[in-house]
Structures are given as structure tokens and as C-alpha cells.
């Protein structure tokens, strides 16, 4: 079969856009109900709020996925129930991303793993082999030097990344039981990079373990996401989310690779702050930064939202978001180069509560069941980058001030609920 689709996208970093995708599907490939999906897609995105406002990103993606409706494990035949058919999945993909004509990112990915349901509530996803290789190119050497000078963080953000490891995800949900007054969702994940594979890699002159002349990333990454939906009345729901993440980098790496870091701020995160601009810690990214993407090794976030029906398919919401990200070790910058570090970025347990950002706001949602379009407006009530003792800013709130609105009101457009 051949399918064609047009997709609208809305991301947590305030990028919205569209994508055209063509997929060719071959069923019963080896006469045992296998399925091969080969697809190609192209699209564009533009940021509606943030430091990349007005800069378009173009993407081209191709991928191939082969699915076997059974476990394929060497020298072992696992048992499985007939109620939920297990799947063995092999995946290869390539993506080219051109961001505003300033750099081009090429990402190659390969995975082999298993997806299976224990019952209707519990789902497991295990990938014993997961490989990602990312390279970056610039239109000219001048562009590269200009970007690095304006934002030294790009030296680590856009360098080659070689991640070879394993990952496991577990999901529990009872949201399909709509008659329940209280529904719960939980996601937990663990990922390792370079752990076992690093034992077989040779060291270069700098003492780093490499494969194909590229240093491999060595890390352990943990994440948990717990959500609760309590129906106070038929048309009034109290939704809460607790999200925590921790990454430990070692060997070749001082911090998590950029594509595995945690971020704060954006339309599905802490909505009172622009996408990926919050943190780490008490650090504040410069207002003139070309790219505000501030990643961290540790994340803590809590969202609370009251959702209520207004009329027909129109719904409203009142919400409070709190959280931040941190680095395990403070970013001291490039030796001999001033203003390249991020002071206050280190995680210290005793300072966590004092470095939490808080924002609040309201939103409107058009919920047509098959599609949810969302508009949220939020503003900060606690700014962790201000001096200690001055971080609560209730006294500064002034909706009648044009300057205050310009500096503090954040509008978020999204497709689907934030959580």
C-alpha cells in the first residue's frame, strides 16, 4: 500500500510547522506477517516565540522500519500471550535539518529492539542496540566562526556526536477507562551510552575512546514522568504532572550529549518562559543570544492545571508551572576566553528550592476530539536568575504596563494538551 499525509506539528520549543510524508508499506514480507514501512518526508518549521523568531528550519527525513510480530532472540524463545502480540523492530533513519541557513545537521540512527504489552495497562519498549551519529556543517567558515564567537555553547552543541548504547522504557496508563474518576499515567526510561561498547573502543592521543575517529559519548540517563487526572465534576478536571530527569556523564564526557539533555521552558513545559531558555540553575542566557537552547543534566518540573468546559468544544484552563534544570558540574567556559561560562549552573541539593522558577497563566482550547488547538498565555512570578531574596516578583506585576507585558507575557500556541 501507498499512503500520503500532511501533518501539522507543534513542539515544546515553540516551533510550529507542517510536513508532507509518503509511506510505502509491504505486509507479509517473509510470509509470516512481517511488515516493512519505508517513508520519506519533508517539512518546515518556524519559531513563534524565542530567540530564533522568524528563522525557518527545513527538514528532510527518510526511514525504514521492519516489524516482526514475535520475539526474535538468539538462542532463546521467550513466551508471550496471545492477547498482546509482541513485536521485534529494526529501524534505520536519516534526517537532514537546515536551521535558518546558519548550519545543517545530519543525523543517522539505527535501532533493534522489542515492544510488548504485559497487559492493557503496561507496555515495555527495550532496545538492546541503539546507535546515533550526528554531524554538522556550515555554509562557510566565516559563519562557523561567527556563531562560535556569539555563542561558545555551540562548540559542544554542534560538535560530532556518536551515541552507541541501549535503552528501556516502561509505560503504565489507565486513561482508556473513561468511567474512572481518577486516571493515572506513568512513564519511566533509562538509557546508557558507551558503557559496554566503550570497552572495545581504542583511545586516541587525548585519552578518549573513539570509533571511526569520533569520540563516543559515555553516560547514563534516567527519566520519570507521572501524571494524574482527577475529575472533580463532569466538566471540571484537575490535571497534575511531575517530571524528573537525571543524567550522569563520565569517561569521554563531562555532560550529556546535547540531543540527550533536559530543557526547560516552552509550550508544553514551564510556559512562562521562552522555549529552552530557562536555566541551568541561576544562569540567564543573554537576550541577544542567537540560540537560547540551554540544556542540563538534571531536571525537576511540576505542573498543575485546572481544566473546565466553557461551551460546546471550547474549554478553558488555569495553570501553575514550576521547575528548572541544572548541570552536575558548573560550566566554567573555555579557558582563557571570558564570558563563555555559565555561573550558577551547578546542581546543589540545598539550593534546589531557592532556584525553582514559577509561572502561571490561563488558556483556551478548542477540543474537537480528533484535534485539539491550544492557546496559553503565561507570565513568571518567580525568576531564579534574580539575586537571592528578590526572586518572587508578585510586586512587579502590572498588566497595564506595556513594558511589563512585552517583557513578561509569553503566548504559546500548541496542538494537543500540554500533558
mmCIF file of C-alpha atoms in Angstrom:
data_model
loop_
_atom_site.group_PDB
_atom_site.id
_atom_site.type_symbol
_atom_site.label_atom_id
_atom_site.label_comp_id
_atom_site.label_asym_id
_atom_site.label_seq_id
_atom_site.Cartn_x
_atom_site.Cartn_y
_atom_site.Cartn_z
ATOM 1 C CA UNK A 1 0.000 0.000 0.000
ATOM 2 C CA UNK A 2 0.997 3.606 -0.523
ATOM 3 C CA UNK A 3 -0.095 6.419 1.784
ATOM 4 C CA UNK A 4 0.252 10.190 1.654
ATOM 5 C CA UNK A 5 -0.211 12.538 4.594
ATOM 6 C CA UNK A 6 0.084 16.192 5.527
ATOM 7 C CA UNK A 7 0.923 16.780 9.180
ATOM 8 C CA UNK A 8 0.849 19.857 11.399
ATOM 9 C CA UNK A 9 3.446 19.969 14.179
ATOM 10 C CA UNK A 10 3.745 21.880 17.435
ATOM 11 C CA UNK A 11 6.806 21.369 19.643
ATOM 12 C CA UNK A 12 7.786 22.276 23.187
ATOM 13 C CA UNK A 13 10.447 24.683 21.848
ATOM 14 C CA UNK A 14 7.673 26.817 20.264
ATOM 15 C CA UNK A 15 8.368 25.623 16.728
ATOM 16 C CA UNK A 16 5.268 25.091 14.592
ATOM 17 C CA UNK A 17 5.161 23.879 11.021
ATOM 18 C CA UNK A 18 3.970 21.334 8.512
ATOM 19 C CA UNK A 19 5.278 18.156 6.939
ATOM 20 C CA UNK A 20 4.420 16.115 3.855
ATOM 21 C CA UNK A 21 5.034 12.380 4.160
ATOM 22 C CA UNK A 22 4.824 9.435 1.760
ATOM 23 C CA UNK A 23 4.916 5.871 3.125
ATOM 24 C CA UNK A 24 5.164 2.580 1.261
ATOM 25 C CA UNK A 25 4.049 -0.474 3.244
ATOM 26 C CA UNK A 26 4.711 -4.108 2.396
ATOM 27 C CA UNK A 27 2.808 -6.617 4.524
ATOM 28 C CA UNK A 28 3.605 -10.297 4.944
ATOM 29 C CA UNK A 29 7.115 -9.673 3.616
ATOM 30 C CA UNK A 30 8.551 -13.086 4.545
ATOM 31 C CA UNK A 31 5.169 -14.887 4.620
ATOM 32 C CA UNK A 32 4.931 -14.707 8.412
ATOM 33 C CA UNK A 33 3.026 -11.424 8.891
ATOM 34 C CA UNK A 34 6.129 -9.206 8.867
ATOM 35 C CA UNK A 35 5.678 -5.565 7.841
ATOM 36 C CA UNK A 36 8.128 -3.238 6.098
ATOM 37 C CA UNK A 37 7.479 0.526 6.139
ATOM 38 C CA UNK A 38 9.634 2.832 4.025
ATOM 39 C CA UNK A 39 8.884 6.546 4.198
ATOM 40 C CA UNK A 40 10.192 9.905 3.050
ATOM 41 C CA UNK A 41 9.095 13.268 4.366
ATOM 42 C CA UNK A 42 9.941 16.917 4.033
ATOM 43 C CA UNK A 43 8.780 19.877 6.043
ATOM 44 C CA UNK A 44 9.424 23.286 7.521
ATOM 45 C CA UNK A 45 9.153 24.849 10.948
ATOM 46 C CA UNK A 46 9.243 28.387 12.275
ATOM 47 C CA UNK A 47 9.502 29.557 15.872
ATOM 48 C CA UNK A 48 6.572 31.615 17.143
ATOM 49 C CA UNK A 49 8.317 32.730 20.333
ATOM 50 C CA UNK A 50 12.016 32.736 21.235
ATOM 51 C CA UNK A 51 15.425 33.884 20.058
ATOM 52 C CA UNK A 52 15.004 32.170 16.669
ATOM 53 C CA UNK A 53 11.790 34.061 15.910
ATOM 54 C CA UNK A 54 11.258 34.329 12.160
ATOM 55 C CA UNK A 55 14.002 31.842 11.224
ATOM 56 C CA UNK A 56 12.694 28.857 9.299
ATOM 57 C CA UNK A 57 14.038 25.331 9.658
ATOM 58 C CA UNK A 58 13.819 22.913 6.740
ATOM 59 C CA UNK A 59 13.990 19.135 7.191
ATOM 60 C CA UNK A 60 14.218 16.003 5.048
ATOM 61 C CA UNK A 61 13.731 12.594 6.640
ATOM 62 C CA UNK A 62 13.852 9.037 5.327
ATOM 63 C CA UNK A 63 13.393 5.900 7.382
ATOM 64 C CA UNK A 64 12.822 2.182 7.049
ATOM 65 C CA UNK A 65 11.194 0.036 9.726
ATOM 66 C CA UNK A 66 10.857 -3.746 9.678
ATOM 67 C CA UNK A 67 8.434 -5.245 12.212
ATOM 68 C CA UNK A 68 8.236 -8.924 13.157
ATOM 69 C CA UNK A 69 5.094 -9.990 15.118
ATOM 70 C CA UNK A 70 7.122 -12.133 17.534
ATOM 71 C CA UNK A 71 10.248 -12.111 19.675
ATOM 72 C CA UNK A 72 13.474 -12.710 17.792
ATOM 73 C CA UNK A 73 16.134 -13.525 20.375
ATOM 74 C CA UNK A 74 19.280 -15.553 19.566
ATOM 75 C CA UNK A 75 19.367 -18.993 21.244
ATOM 76 C CA UNK A 76 16.170 -18.342 23.213
ATOM 77 C CA UNK A 77 12.428 -18.413 22.558
ATOM 78 C CA UNK A 78 10.530 -16.197 25.045
ATOM 79 C CA UNK A 79 6.969 -16.954 25.984
ATOM 80 C CA UNK A 80 4.219 -14.490 25.112
ATOM 81 C CA UNK A 81 0.463 -14.234 25.498
ATOM 82 C CA UNK A 82 -1.902 -14.359 22.545
ATOM 83 C CA UNK A 83 -3.824 -11.331 23.816
ATOM 84 C CA UNK A 84 -0.988 -8.918 23.056
ATOM 85 C CA UNK A 85 1.328 -9.851 20.211
ATOM 86 C CA UNK A 86 4.963 -8.857 20.891
ATOM 87 C CA UNK A 87 6.971 -7.066 18.221
ATOM 88 C CA UNK A 88 10.612 -7.119 17.209
ATOM 89 C CA UNK A 89 11.526 -3.904 15.405
ATOM 90 C CA UNK A 90 14.566 -2.987 13.308
ATOM 91 C CA UNK A 91 14.839 0.691 12.346
ATOM 92 C CA UNK A 92 17.134 2.795 10.172
ATOM 93 C CA UNK A 93 16.681 6.527 9.608
ATOM 94 C CA UNK A 94 18.384 9.644 8.291
ATOM 95 C CA UNK A 95 17.427 13.274 8.880
ATOM 96 C CA UNK A 96 18.810 16.482 7.420
ATOM 97 C CA UNK A 97 17.925 19.684 9.262
ATOM 98 C CA UNK A 98 18.807 23.126 7.908
ATOM 99 C CA UNK A 99 18.287 25.738 10.584
ATOM 100 C CA UNK A 100 17.828 29.207 9.185
ATOM 101 C CA UNK A 101 20.643 28.766 6.660
ATOM 102 C CA UNK A 102 23.158 29.018 9.518
ATOM 103 C CA UNK A 103 24.041 25.357 9.911
ATOM 104 C CA UNK A 104 22.983 21.956 8.603
ATOM 105 C CA UNK A 105 22.680 18.960 10.872
ATOM 106 C CA UNK A 106 22.795 15.363 9.607
ATOM 107 C CA UNK A 107 21.568 12.619 11.910
ATOM 108 C CA UNK A 108 21.814 8.871 11.308
ATOM 109 C CA UNK A 109 20.044 6.408 13.592
ATOM 110 C CA UNK A 110 19.755 2.640 13.872
ATOM 111 C CA UNK A 111 17.873 0.590 16.463
ATOM 112 C CA UNK A 112 16.995 -3.018 17.139
ATOM 113 C CA UNK A 113 14.602 -3.897 19.909
ATOM 114 C CA UNK A 114 11.320 -5.158 21.252
ATOM 115 C CA UNK A 115 7.892 -3.721 22.026
ATOM 116 C CA UNK A 116 5.444 -5.751 24.077
ATOM 117 C CA UNK A 117 2.470 -5.311 26.375
ATOM 118 C CA UNK A 118 2.256 -7.102 29.690
ATOM 119 C CA UNK A 119 -1.472 -6.299 29.790
ATOM 120 C CA UNK A 120 -3.749 -3.473 28.658
ATOM 121 C CA UNK A 121 -2.167 -1.108 31.202
ATOM 122 C CA UNK A 122 1.562 -1.876 30.966
ATOM 123 C CA UNK A 123 3.824 -1.521 27.934
ATOM 124 C CA UNK A 124 7.553 -2.224 27.619
ATOM 125 C CA UNK A 125 9.990 -0.980 24.985
ATOM 126 C CA UNK A 126 13.533 -2.389 25.045
ATOM 127 C CA UNK A 127 16.252 -1.532 22.508
ATOM 128 C CA UNK A 128 19.455 -3.503 23.270
ATOM 129 C CA UNK A 129 21.161 -1.771 20.345
ATOM 130 C CA UNK A 130 20.668 1.947 19.656
ATOM 131 C CA UNK A 131 23.134 3.938 17.551
ATOM 132 C CA UNK A 132 23.042 7.656 16.698
ATOM 133 C CA UNK A 133 25.639 9.569 14.698
ATOM 134 C CA UNK A 134 25.263 13.338 14.271
ATOM 135 C CA UNK A 135 27.415 15.659 12.171
ATOM 136 C CA UNK A 136 27.102 19.379 11.491
ATOM 137 C CA UNK A 137 28.059 21.517 8.522
ATOM 138 C CA UNK A 138 28.214 25.275 7.966
ATOM 139 C CA UNK A 139 27.705 27.255 4.742
ATOM 140 C CA UNK A 140 31.097 28.957 5.164
ATOM 141 C CA UNK A 141 33.984 29.016 7.630
ATOM 142 C CA UNK A 142 33.031 32.627 8.403
ATOM 143 C CA UNK A 143 29.564 31.523 9.512
ATOM 144 C CA UNK A 144 31.054 28.876 11.799
ATOM 145 C CA UNK A 145 33.454 31.304 13.470
ATOM 146 C CA UNK A 146 30.711 33.939 13.820
ATOM 147 C CA UNK A 147 28.334 31.528 15.542
ATOM 148 C CA UNK A 148 31.016 30.223 17.893
ATOM 149 C CA UNK A 149 32.059 33.770 18.795
ATOM 150 C CA UNK A 150 28.498 34.871 19.526
ATOM 151 C CA UNK A 151 27.592 31.686 21.386
ATOM 152 C CA UNK A 152 30.504 29.486 22.563
ATOM 153 C CA UNK A 153 27.957 26.935 23.823
ATOM 154 C CA UNK A 154 27.661 25.824 20.191
ATOM 155 C CA UNK A 155 31.157 24.327 20.423
ATOM 156 C CA UNK A 156 29.639 21.426 22.361
ATOM 157 C CA UNK A 157 26.130 21.688 20.924
ATOM 158 C CA UNK A 158 27.151 21.268 17.291
ATOM 159 C CA UNK A 159 30.193 19.010 17.578
ATOM 160 C CA UNK A 160 30.064 15.441 16.283
ATOM 161 C CA UNK A 161 28.007 13.112 18.460
ATOM 162 C CA UNK A 162 28.421 9.326 18.469
ATOM 163 C CA UNK A 163 25.982 7.563 20.782
ATOM 164 C CA UNK A 164 26.007 3.774 20.888
ATOM 165 C CA UNK A 165 24.171 2.082 23.720
ATOM 166 C CA UNK A 166 20.843 0.670 24.924
ATOM 167 C CA UNK A 167 17.553 1.996 26.277
ATOM 168 C CA UNK A 168 14.443 0.737 28.052
ATOM 169 C CA UNK A 169 11.079 2.490 28.548
ATOM 170 C CA UNK A 170 8.087 1.463 30.647
ATOM 171 C CA UNK A 171 4.611 2.982 30.351
ATOM 172 C CA UNK A 172 1.590 2.492 32.583
ATOM 173 C CA UNK A 173 -1.792 4.101 31.916
ATOM 174 C CA UNK A 174 -5.447 3.547 32.703
ATOM 175 C CA UNK A 175 -6.648 6.548 30.692
ATOM 176 C CA UNK A 176 -8.647 4.268 28.402
ATOM 177 C CA UNK A 177 -11.056 3.728 31.330
ATOM 178 C CA UNK A 178 -13.006 6.942 30.863
ATOM 179 C CA UNK A 179 -15.560 5.987 33.523
ATOM 180 C CA UNK A 180 -12.914 6.255 36.257
ATOM 181 C CA UNK A 181 -12.941 9.416 38.344
ATOM 182 C CA UNK A 182 -9.157 9.371 38.669
ATOM 183 C CA UNK A 183 -6.804 8.383 35.835
ATOM 184 C CA UNK A 184 -3.036 7.886 36.055
ATOM 185 C CA UNK A 185 -0.184 7.849 33.546
ATOM 186 C CA UNK A 186 3.440 6.928 34.260
ATOM 187 C CA UNK A 187 6.489 6.834 32.009
ATOM 188 C CA UNK A 188 9.924 5.698 33.115
ATOM 189 C CA UNK A 189 13.035 5.407 30.993
ATOM 190 C CA UNK A 190 16.711 4.524 31.269
ATOM 191 C CA UNK A 191 19.348 4.951 28.574
ATOM 192 C CA UNK A 192 23.030 4.112 28.544
ATOM 193 C CA UNK A 193 25.655 5.266 26.086
ATOM 194 C CA UNK A 194 29.138 3.881 25.521
ATOM 195 C CA UNK A 195 29.067 1.619 28.580
ATOM 196 C CA UNK A 196 29.676 -1.865 27.169
ATOM 197 C CA UNK A 197 30.719 -0.641 23.744
ATOM 198 C CA UNK A 198 33.341 1.617 25.279
ATOM 199 C CA UNK A 199 35.280 -1.424 26.469
ATOM 200 C CA UNK A 200 36.025 -2.357 22.857
ATOM 201 C CA UNK A 201 36.902 1.158 21.638
ATOM 202 C CA UNK A 202 40.500 2.310 21.370
ATOM 203 C CA UNK A 203 41.817 5.524 22.930
ATOM 204 C CA UNK A 204 43.153 8.432 20.889
ATOM 205 C CA UNK A 205 46.027 10.756 21.794
ATOM 206 C CA UNK A 206 43.740 12.783 24.052
ATOM 207 C CA UNK A 207 42.817 9.657 26.015
ATOM 208 C CA UNK A 208 39.254 9.480 24.667
ATOM 209 C CA UNK A 209 37.688 6.248 23.472
ATOM 210 C CA UNK A 210 36.820 6.521 19.760
ATOM 211 C CA UNK A 211 35.103 4.611 16.976
ATOM 212 C CA UNK A 212 35.599 5.683 13.348
ATOM 213 C CA UNK A 213 37.789 8.542 14.624
ATOM 214 C CA UNK A 214 34.885 10.006 16.617
ATOM 215 C CA UNK A 215 34.743 10.089 20.428
ATOM 216 C CA UNK A 216 31.843 8.059 21.795
ATOM 217 C CA UNK A 217 29.524 9.525 24.409
ATOM 218 C CA UNK A 218 29.535 7.734 27.759
ATOM 219 C CA UNK A 219 26.586 8.377 30.060
ATOM 220 C CA UNK A 220 23.585 7.029 31.967
ATOM 221 C CA UNK A 221 20.271 8.897 31.634
ATOM 222 C CA UNK A 222 17.175 8.378 33.817
ATOM 223 C CA UNK A 223 13.752 9.997 33.426
ATOM 224 C CA UNK A 224 10.332 9.622 35.071
ATOM 225 C CA UNK A 225 7.029 11.320 34.205
ATOM 226 C CA UNK A 226 3.976 10.868 36.473
ATOM 227 C CA UNK A 227 0.587 12.386 35.568
ATOM 228 C CA UNK A 228 -2.731 12.348 37.402
ATOM 229 C CA UNK A 229 -6.143 13.444 36.106
ATOM 230 C CA UNK A 230 -8.885 13.899 38.719
ATOM 231 C CA UNK A 231 -12.453 14.587 37.556
ATOM 232 C CA UNK A 232 -13.902 16.966 40.144
ATOM 233 C CA UNK A 233 -17.144 17.166 38.166
ATOM 234 C CA UNK A 234 -18.187 16.068 34.692
ATOM 235 C CA UNK A 235 -16.863 19.297 33.156
ATOM 236 C CA UNK A 236 -14.053 20.103 35.570
ATOM 237 C CA UNK A 237 -10.739 18.211 35.704
ATOM 238 C CA UNK A 238 -7.644 18.815 37.832
ATOM 239 C CA UNK A 239 -4.535 17.621 35.964
ATOM 240 C CA UNK A 240 -1.068 17.344 37.540
ATOM 241 C CA UNK A 241 2.346 16.275 36.247
ATOM 242 C CA UNK A 242 5.644 15.562 37.999
ATOM 243 C CA UNK A 243 8.681 15.183 35.738
ATOM 244 C CA UNK A 244 12.216 14.436 36.910
ATOM 245 C CA UNK A 245 15.368 13.552 34.988
ATOM 246 C CA UNK A 246 18.976 12.804 35.873
ATOM 247 C CA UNK A 247 21.984 12.237 33.646
ATOM 248 C CA UNK A 248 25.455 11.090 34.642
ATOM 249 C CA UNK A 249 28.254 11.526 32.085
ATOM 250 C CA UNK A 250 31.700 10.027 32.578
ATOM 251 C CA UNK A 251 34.820 8.954 30.681
ATOM 252 C CA UNK A 252 34.819 10.900 27.416
ATOM 253 C CA UNK A 253 32.018 13.236 28.508
ATOM 254 C CA UNK A 254 31.624 15.965 31.130
ATOM 255 C CA UNK A 255 27.926 16.438 30.399
ATOM 256 C CA UNK A 256 25.158 14.653 28.499
ATOM 257 C CA UNK A 257 25.266 14.930 24.693
ATOM 258 C CA UNK A 258 23.139 17.853 23.567
ATOM 259 C CA UNK A 259 20.411 15.722 21.971
ATOM 260 C CA UNK A 260 20.004 13.812 25.267
ATOM 261 C CA UNK A 261 19.988 16.818 27.606
ATOM 262 C CA UNK A 262 16.970 18.138 29.501
ATOM 263 C CA UNK A 263 15.422 21.531 28.691
ATOM 264 C CA UNK A 264 13.023 23.903 30.448
ATOM 265 C CA UNK A 265 10.581 26.440 29.080
ATOM 266 C CA UNK A 266 8.149 26.247 26.178
ATOM 267 C CA UNK A 267 4.543 25.491 25.288
ATOM 268 C CA UNK A 268 4.430 22.055 26.959
ATOM 269 C CA UNK A 269 6.831 22.756 29.795
ATOM 270 C CA UNK A 270 7.181 25.828 32.034
ATOM 271 C CA UNK A 271 5.062 28.102 29.884
ATOM 272 C CA UNK A 272 6.007 31.429 31.479
ATOM 273 C CA UNK A 273 9.493 31.232 29.950
ATOM 274 C CA UNK A 274 10.509 31.070 26.262
ATOM 275 C CA UNK A 275 11.372 27.661 24.869
ATOM 276 C CA UNK A 276 14.605 26.151 26.227
ATOM 277 C CA UNK A 277 15.709 29.488 27.665
ATOM 278 C CA UNK A 278 15.347 28.688 31.385
ATOM 279 C CA UNK A 279 18.422 27.744 33.427
ATOM 280 C CA UNK A 280 20.614 25.981 34.055
ATOM 281 C CA UNK A 281 20.339 26.937 37.721
ATOM 282 C CA UNK A 282 20.509 30.680 38.298
ATOM 283 C CA UNK A 283 22.167 31.362 34.941
ATOM 284 C CA UNK A 284 20.299 33.604 32.488
ATOM 285 C CA UNK A 285 21.012 33.388 28.774
ATOM 286 C CA UNK A 286 21.838 36.706 27.116
ATOM 287 C CA UNK A 287 18.958 38.482 25.412
ATOM 288 C CA UNK A 288 20.995 38.770 22.190
ATOM 289 C CA UNK A 289 21.955 35.080 22.057
ATOM 290 C CA UNK A 290 21.496 33.576 18.589
ATOM 291 C CA UNK A 291 20.342 30.251 20.032
ATOM 292 C CA UNK A 292 18.889 30.163 23.526
ATOM 293 C CA UNK A 293 18.958 26.365 23.849
ATOM 294 C CA UNK A 294 20.139 25.812 27.420
ATOM 295 C CA UNK A 295 20.466 22.129 28.232
ATOM 296 C CA UNK A 296 21.101 20.447 31.552
ATOM 297 C CA UNK A 297 21.938 17.110 33.169
ATOM 298 C CA UNK A 298 19.218 17.329 35.832
ATOM 299 C CA UNK A 299 15.586 18.416 35.587
ATOM 300 C CA UNK A 300 12.771 18.921 38.073
ATOM 301 C CA UNK A 301 9.304 20.099 36.999
ATOM 302 C CA UNK A 302 5.794 20.230 38.435
ATOM 303 C CA UNK A 303 2.677 21.314 36.514
ATOM 304 C CA UNK A 304 -0.824 21.794 37.885
ATOM 305 C CA UNK A 305 -3.761 22.696 35.644
ATOM 306 C CA UNK A 306 -7.491 23.154 36.198
ATOM 307 C CA UNK A 307 -9.409 22.341 33.001
ATOM 308 C CA UNK A 308 -13.059 23.274 32.533
ATOM 309 C CA UNK A 309 -15.654 23.350 29.793
ATOM 310 C CA UNK A 310 -16.917 26.741 28.630
ATOM 311 C CA UNK A 311 -19.302 25.995 25.777
ATOM 312 C CA UNK A 312 -19.572 23.265 23.123
ATOM 313 C CA UNK A 313 -15.988 22.358 22.072
ATOM 314 C CA UNK A 314 -14.417 25.401 23.774
ATOM 315 C CA UNK A 315 -12.522 24.725 27.007
ATOM 316 C CA UNK A 316 -10.573 26.904 29.418
ATOM 317 C CA UNK A 317 -7.662 26.292 31.773
ATOM 318 C CA UNK A 318 -5.849 27.913 34.709
ATOM 319 C CA UNK A 319 -2.357 26.614 35.430
ATOM 320 C CA UNK A 320 0.813 26.900 37.509
ATOM 321 C CA UNK A 321 4.195 25.556 36.313
ATOM 322 C CA UNK A 322 7.370 25.252 38.384
ATOM 323 C CA UNK A 323 10.825 23.795 37.849
ATOM 324 C CA UNK A 324 14.318 24.234 36.424
ATOM 325 C CA UNK A 325 17.314 22.391 35.001
ATOM 326 C CA UNK A 326 20.894 22.130 36.298
ATOM 327 C CA UNK A 327 24.331 20.820 35.344
ATOM 328 C CA UNK A 328 26.050 18.215 37.517
ATOM 329 C CA UNK A 329 29.219 20.309 37.298
ATOM 330 C CA UNK A 330 29.268 24.054 36.763
ATOM 331 C CA UNK A 331 30.090 25.206 33.241
ATOM 332 C CA UNK A 332 33.359 27.129 33.617
ATOM 333 C CA UNK A 333 33.548 28.002 29.928
ATOM 334 C CA UNK A 334 36.559 27.915 27.645
ATOM 335 C CA UNK A 335 39.859 28.566 29.476
ATOM 336 C CA UNK A 336 41.282 31.976 28.576
ATOM 337 C CA UNK A 337 38.019 33.105 26.968
ATOM 338 C CA UNK A 338 35.915 35.456 29.127
ATOM 339 C CA UNK A 339 32.116 35.332 29.293
ATOM 340 C CA UNK A 340 31.869 31.766 27.999
ATOM 341 C CA UNK A 341 30.908 30.053 31.248
ATOM 342 C CA UNK A 342 27.530 29.734 32.923
ATOM 343 C CA UNK A 343 27.892 30.745 36.589
ATOM 344 C CA UNK A 344 25.292 29.314 38.957
ATOM 345 C CA UNK A 345 24.568 26.318 36.710
ATOM 346 C CA UNK A 346 25.724 23.604 39.141
ATOM 347 C CA UNK A 347 23.200 21.399 40.951
ATOM 348 C CA UNK A 348 23.348 21.584 44.748
ATOM 349 C CA UNK A 349 20.578 19.853 46.669
ATOM 350 C CA UNK A 350 20.478 22.515 49.391
ATOM 351 C CA UNK A 351 19.798 25.233 46.773
ATOM 352 C CA UNK A 352 17.134 23.452 44.709
ATOM 353 C CA UNK A 353 14.032 25.095 46.187
ATOM 354 C CA UNK A 354 15.656 28.520 46.059
ATOM 355 C CA UNK A 355 16.444 28.084 42.342
ATOM 356 C CA UNK A 356 12.997 26.952 41.190
ATOM 357 C CA UNK A 357 11.223 29.065 38.546
ATOM 358 C CA UNK A 358 7.445 29.541 38.847
ATOM 359 C CA UNK A 359 4.963 30.779 36.268
ATOM 360 C CA UNK A 360 1.196 30.957 35.996
ATOM 361 C CA UNK A 361 -1.397 31.742 33.364
ATOM 362 C CA UNK A 362 -4.599 30.818 31.564
ATOM 363 C CA UNK A 363 -5.526 29.183 28.293
ATOM 364 C CA UNK A 364 -8.243 28.440 25.757
ATOM 365 C CA UNK A 365 -8.573 25.108 23.941
ATOM 366 C CA UNK A 366 -10.725 24.021 21.016
ATOM 367 C CA UNK A 367 -11.214 20.304 21.664
ATOM 368 C CA UNK A 368 -12.846 18.651 18.651
ATOM 369 C CA UNK A 369 -11.838 15.166 19.934
ATOM 370 C CA UNK A 370 -9.752 14.343 16.836
ATOM 371 C CA UNK A 371 -7.868 17.647 17.117
ATOM 372 C CA UNK A 372 -7.036 19.984 19.992
ATOM 373 C CA UNK A 373 -5.810 23.522 19.256
ATOM 374 C CA UNK A 374 -4.450 25.369 22.265
ATOM 375 C CA UNK A 375 -3.564 28.968 23.135
ATOM 376 C CA UNK A 376 -1.942 29.665 26.513
ATOM 377 C CA UNK A 377 -0.718 32.963 27.945
ATOM 378 C CA UNK A 378 1.619 32.877 30.949
ATOM 379 C CA UNK A 379 3.870 35.132 32.998
ATOM 380 C CA UNK A 380 6.600 34.434 35.595
ATOM 381 C CA UNK A 381 6.035 35.007 39.306
ATOM 382 C CA UNK A 382 9.461 33.705 40.353
ATOM 383 C CA UNK A 383 12.680 34.277 38.406
ATOM 384 C CA UNK A 384 15.622 32.149 39.634
ATOM 385 C CA UNK A 385 18.239 34.299 37.880
ATOM 386 C CA UNK A 386 17.479 37.338 40.074
ATOM 387 C CA UNK A 387 19.505 37.921 43.267
ATOM 388 C CA UNK A 388 18.552 35.712 46.203
ATOM 389 C CA UNK A 389 15.706 37.296 48.185
ATOM 390 C CA UNK A 390 14.369 39.142 45.121
ATOM 391 C CA UNK A 391 13.188 36.198 43.041
ATOM 392 C CA UNK A 392 9.469 36.409 43.815
ATOM 393 C CA UNK A 393 8.162 39.172 41.535
ATOM 394 C CA UNK A 394 4.493 39.499 42.527
ATOM 395 C CA UNK A 395 5.050 43.176 43.343
ATOM 396 C CA UNK A 396 6.271 43.840 39.793
ATOM 397 C CA UNK A 397 3.144 42.509 38.061
ATOM 398 C CA UNK A 398 1.480 45.305 36.102
ATOM 399 C CA UNK A 399 -0.907 44.243 33.346
ATOM 400 C CA UNK A 400 -1.489 47.896 32.481
ATOM 401 C CA UNK A 401 2.180 48.499 31.672
ATOM 402 C CA UNK A 402 3.177 47.980 28.046
ATOM 403 C CA UNK A 403 6.812 47.426 29.009
ATOM 404 C CA UNK A 404 5.894 44.793 31.602
ATOM 405 C CA UNK A 405 3.662 42.946 29.130
ATOM 406 C CA UNK A 406 6.391 42.964 26.474
ATOM 407 C CA UNK A 407 8.998 41.563 28.873
ATOM 408 C CA UNK A 408 6.856 39.055 30.769
ATOM 409 C CA UNK A 409 3.797 37.835 28.855
ATOM 410 C CA UNK A 410 4.518 34.635 26.926
ATOM 411 C CA UNK A 411 1.996 33.373 24.367
ATOM 412 C CA UNK A 412 2.092 29.667 23.487
ATOM 413 C CA UNK A 413 0.317 28.076 20.536
ATOM 414 C CA UNK A 414 0.077 24.302 20.593
ATOM 415 C CA UNK A 415 -1.619 21.266 19.095
ATOM 416 C CA UNK A 416 -2.856 18.879 21.776
ATOM 417 C CA UNK A 417 -2.837 19.276 25.535
ATOM 418 C CA UNK A 418 0.494 20.142 27.243
ATOM 419 C CA UNK A 419 0.276 16.873 29.213
#
